[in-house]
Every structure is written in structure tokens, then in C-alpha cells.
Coordinates of C-alpha atoms in Angstrom, one line a residue:
X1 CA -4.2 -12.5 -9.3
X2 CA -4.0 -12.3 -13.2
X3 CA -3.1 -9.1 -13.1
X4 CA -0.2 -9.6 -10.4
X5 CA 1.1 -12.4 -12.7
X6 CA 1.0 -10.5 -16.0
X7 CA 2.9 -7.7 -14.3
X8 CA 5.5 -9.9 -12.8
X9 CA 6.1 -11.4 -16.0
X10 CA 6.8 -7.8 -18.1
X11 CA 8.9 -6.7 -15.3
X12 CA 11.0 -10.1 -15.9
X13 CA 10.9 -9.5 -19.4
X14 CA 12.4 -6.2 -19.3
X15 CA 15.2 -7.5 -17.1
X16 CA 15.9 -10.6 -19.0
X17 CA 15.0 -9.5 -22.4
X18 CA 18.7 -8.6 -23.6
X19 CA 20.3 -12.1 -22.0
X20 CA 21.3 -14.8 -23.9
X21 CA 21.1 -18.2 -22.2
X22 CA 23.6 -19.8 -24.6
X23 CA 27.2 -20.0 -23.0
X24 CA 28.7 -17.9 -20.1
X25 CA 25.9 -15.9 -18.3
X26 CA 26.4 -13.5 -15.1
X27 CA 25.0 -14.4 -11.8
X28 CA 24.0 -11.2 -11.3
X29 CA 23.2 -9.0 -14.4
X30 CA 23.3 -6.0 -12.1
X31 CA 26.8 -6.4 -11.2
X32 CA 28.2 -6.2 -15.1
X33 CA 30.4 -3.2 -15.8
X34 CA 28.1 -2.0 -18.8
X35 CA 25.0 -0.3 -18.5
X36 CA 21.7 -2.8 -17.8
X37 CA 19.0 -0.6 -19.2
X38 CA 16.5 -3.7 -18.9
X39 CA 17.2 -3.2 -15.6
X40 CA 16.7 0.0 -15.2
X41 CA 14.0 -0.1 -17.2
X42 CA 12.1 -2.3 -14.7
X43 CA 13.1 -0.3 -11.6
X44 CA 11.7 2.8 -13.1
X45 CA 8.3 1.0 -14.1
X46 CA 8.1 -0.3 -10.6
X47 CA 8.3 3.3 -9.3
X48 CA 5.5 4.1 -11.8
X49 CA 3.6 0.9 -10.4
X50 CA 4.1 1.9 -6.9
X51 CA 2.6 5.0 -8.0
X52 CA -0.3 4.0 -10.1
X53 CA -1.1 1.8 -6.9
X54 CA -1.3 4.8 -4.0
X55 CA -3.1 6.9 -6.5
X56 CA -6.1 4.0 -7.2
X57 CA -6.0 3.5 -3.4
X58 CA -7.1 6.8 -2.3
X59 CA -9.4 7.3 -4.9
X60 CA -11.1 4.2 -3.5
X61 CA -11.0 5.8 -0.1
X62 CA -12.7 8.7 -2.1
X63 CA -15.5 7.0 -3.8
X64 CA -16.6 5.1 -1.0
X65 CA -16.3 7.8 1.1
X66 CA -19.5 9.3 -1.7
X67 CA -20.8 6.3 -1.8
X68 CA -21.3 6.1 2.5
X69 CA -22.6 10.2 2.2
X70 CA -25.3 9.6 -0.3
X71 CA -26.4 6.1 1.5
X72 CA -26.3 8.2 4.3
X73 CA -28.8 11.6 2.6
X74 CA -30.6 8.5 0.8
X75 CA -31.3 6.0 3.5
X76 CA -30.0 3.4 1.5
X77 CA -30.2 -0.4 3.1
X78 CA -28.8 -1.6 6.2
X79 CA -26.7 -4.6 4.2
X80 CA -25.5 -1.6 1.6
X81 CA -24.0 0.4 4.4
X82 CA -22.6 -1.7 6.6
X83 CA -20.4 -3.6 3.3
X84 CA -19.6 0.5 2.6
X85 CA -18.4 0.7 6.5
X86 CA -16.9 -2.8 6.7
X87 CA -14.4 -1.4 3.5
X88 CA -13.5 1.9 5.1
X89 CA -13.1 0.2 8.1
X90 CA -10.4 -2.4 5.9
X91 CA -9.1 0.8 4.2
X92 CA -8.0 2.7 7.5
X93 CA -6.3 -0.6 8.8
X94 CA -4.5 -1.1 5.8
X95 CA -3.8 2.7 5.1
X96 CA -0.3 2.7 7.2
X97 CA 0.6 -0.9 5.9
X98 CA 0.1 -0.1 2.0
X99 CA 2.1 3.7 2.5
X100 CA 4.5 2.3 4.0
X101 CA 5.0 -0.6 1.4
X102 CA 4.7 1.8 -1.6
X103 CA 7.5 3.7 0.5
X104 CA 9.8 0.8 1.5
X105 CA 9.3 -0.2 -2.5
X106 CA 10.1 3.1 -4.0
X107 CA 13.1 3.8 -2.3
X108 CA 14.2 0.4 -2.8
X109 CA 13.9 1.2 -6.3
X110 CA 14.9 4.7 -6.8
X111 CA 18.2 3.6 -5.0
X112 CA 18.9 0.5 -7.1
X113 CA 18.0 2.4 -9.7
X114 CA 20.9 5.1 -8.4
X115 CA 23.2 2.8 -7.7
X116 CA 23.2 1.0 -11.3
X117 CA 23.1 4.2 -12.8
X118 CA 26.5 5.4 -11.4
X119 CA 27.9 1.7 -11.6
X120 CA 31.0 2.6 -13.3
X121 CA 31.6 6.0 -10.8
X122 CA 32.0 3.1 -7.6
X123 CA 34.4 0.5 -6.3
X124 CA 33.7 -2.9 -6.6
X125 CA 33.5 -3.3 -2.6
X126 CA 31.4 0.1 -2.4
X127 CA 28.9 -1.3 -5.4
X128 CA 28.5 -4.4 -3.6
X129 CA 27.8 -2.6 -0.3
X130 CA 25.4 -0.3 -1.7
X131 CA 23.5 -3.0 -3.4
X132 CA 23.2 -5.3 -0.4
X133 CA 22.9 -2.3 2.4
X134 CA 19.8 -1.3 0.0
X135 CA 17.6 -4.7 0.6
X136 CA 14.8 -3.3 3.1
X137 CA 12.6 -6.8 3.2
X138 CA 13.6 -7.3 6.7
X139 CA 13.1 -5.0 8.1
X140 CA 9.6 -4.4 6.2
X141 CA 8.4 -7.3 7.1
X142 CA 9.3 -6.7 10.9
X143 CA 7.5 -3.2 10.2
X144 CA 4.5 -4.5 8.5
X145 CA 3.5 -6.9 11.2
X146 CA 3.7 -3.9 14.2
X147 CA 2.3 -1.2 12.0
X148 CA -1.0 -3.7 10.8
X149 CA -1.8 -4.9 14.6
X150 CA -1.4 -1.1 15.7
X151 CA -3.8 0.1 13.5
X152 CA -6.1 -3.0 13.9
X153 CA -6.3 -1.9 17.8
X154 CA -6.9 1.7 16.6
X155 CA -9.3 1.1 14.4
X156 CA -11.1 -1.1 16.5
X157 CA -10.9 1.1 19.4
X158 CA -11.9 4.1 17.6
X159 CA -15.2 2.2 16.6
X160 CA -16.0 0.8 20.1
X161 CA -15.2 4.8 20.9
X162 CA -18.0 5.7 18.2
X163 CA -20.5 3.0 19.4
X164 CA -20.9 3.5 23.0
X165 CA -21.2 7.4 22.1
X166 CA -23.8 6.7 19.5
X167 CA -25.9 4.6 21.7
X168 CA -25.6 7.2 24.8
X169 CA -28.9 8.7 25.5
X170 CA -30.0 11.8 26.9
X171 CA -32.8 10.7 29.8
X172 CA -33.7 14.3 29.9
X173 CA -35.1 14.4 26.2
X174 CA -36.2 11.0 26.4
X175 CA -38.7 12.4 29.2
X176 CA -39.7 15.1 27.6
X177 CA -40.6 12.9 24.7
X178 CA -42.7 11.0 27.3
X179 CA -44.1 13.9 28.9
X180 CA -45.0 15.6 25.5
X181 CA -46.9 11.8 24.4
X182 CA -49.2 11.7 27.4
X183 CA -50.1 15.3 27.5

């Protein structure tokens, strides 16, 4: 939580840090004529963010992923494996949400980003479209919801799937276990 607050707070810093709360201040910074390189400058370090973030995430995928192979070759304990389960388990059900977040907020960015850029190259009206047609929240927030209980029921069902085919047994082994104990 610490961390999400410091980084909200430099990303505000870069946008406000050339504004002057002393007489006449624009509503939106984004819509002034010049250049707002404080603004670009924290569109492009949310792309880097967005980044940073889906690069951490799979390599958490990745090292417990290890981690469940060499409990696995080890025979670690029961509490041990099932926490190392229980997270891959949370990873695959987040896996669509969190890509899909990190894609929603990169092209949200990349776009503003565009948009500013080539400010002076639009028409007021066109600017203005292109800003507002660019806000995805909406619509992620409809997609978040159907994309997490999808791959809650997959992930779930997957697991039953596993389950009931782990605890299947062969009767013809188990009597020849039987057979090979009282002979």
C-alpha cells in the first residue's frame, strides 16, 4: 500500500510539477495549446510501470512454479505445498484480469500520450473527441468482472477435473497388490 501511494504521488508530481497555483489555472492542463511535458512525462512512466508490473508477475508465476517442482522431487510438507498451489491457483485466476488491465492501461496511455503529442496538429472538437473517446474505465470494469468469474469457473473446474482423476484407481492393480501380499 506504501508503495501504491508513493507512486501515485510522483506520477502527480510530474503532472503538477510545472503549475503554479497563484492566479488563472486551466481545468484541464492537457487541453493547453503548448506542449505539457509533465504530462507526458507521467504517461510514459505509466507505460514503463505497466511494464515493470507484467514482467514481476510472470516471474512470480516462474519461481513458484520451481518452488512447487522441487517440493515436489523433495517431498517437502503438506502445509508448504498446498500455500505453493493455493498461489498458482490465485495466479491463473488473476492471469486474464491483470493482462488485460496492463493492456486496457497501456493503450490508454500510449494514446493519451499520442494524442497530446500531436496537440497542435488537431481541431479543437477532434482533440476533445480523441481525449474523451480514449477513456476505457467502463468498459474495463464491465470486462474485469466477466473475465475474473470466467476464469474463477475455469480454474475451479480444471481442479475438480484434476481431483477426481487423481483419486481414480485402477482395481486391477490394486488386486494384484492384494494377490502379491498374501502369496
Amino acid at each position: 500500500m506504501i508503495f501504491q501511494f508513493l507512486l501515485a504521488a510522483i506520477l502527480l508530481a510530474f503532472v503538477y510539477a510545472k503549475q503554479s497555483f497563484g492566479g488563472t489555472a486551466l481545468y484541464c492542463m492537457a487541453a493547453s495549446s503548448s506542449l505539457p511535458v509533465h504530462v507526458l512525462t507521467a504517461f510514459v512512466l505509466t507505460i514503463i510501470v505497466q511494464l515493470v508490473s507484467i514482467i514481476c508477475y510472470r516471474l512470480l508465476i516462474n519461481k513458484n512454479e520451481k518452488l512447487r517442482e522441487t517440493l515436489q522431487k523433495t517431498g517437502g510438507d503438506l502445509i508448504r505445498k498446498y500455500q505453493v498451489e493455493e498461489t498458482l491457483r490465485a495466479f491463473r485466476i488473476l492471469s486474464q484480469p491483470v493482462h488485460l488491465m496492463s493492456l486496457f492501461q497501456f493503450f490508454y496511455s500510449f494514446n493519451s500520450f499520442f494524442v497530446l503529442y500531436f496537440n497542435p496538429h488537431f481541431s479543437r472538437p477532434l482533440y476533445f473527441f480523441l481525449m474523451e473517446a480514449n477513456i476505457y474505465l467502463p468498459e474495463y470494469s464491465l470486462a474485469f468482472v466477466f473475465t475474473f468469474i470466467r476464469m474463477e469457473n475455469y480454474v475451479s473446474d480444471s481442479s475438480s477435473k484434476g481431483l477426481r482423476k487423481s483419486i481414480e484407481i485402477d482395481t486391477a492393480v490394486y488386486f494384484e497388490n492384494y494377490k502379491k501380499d498374501w502369496s
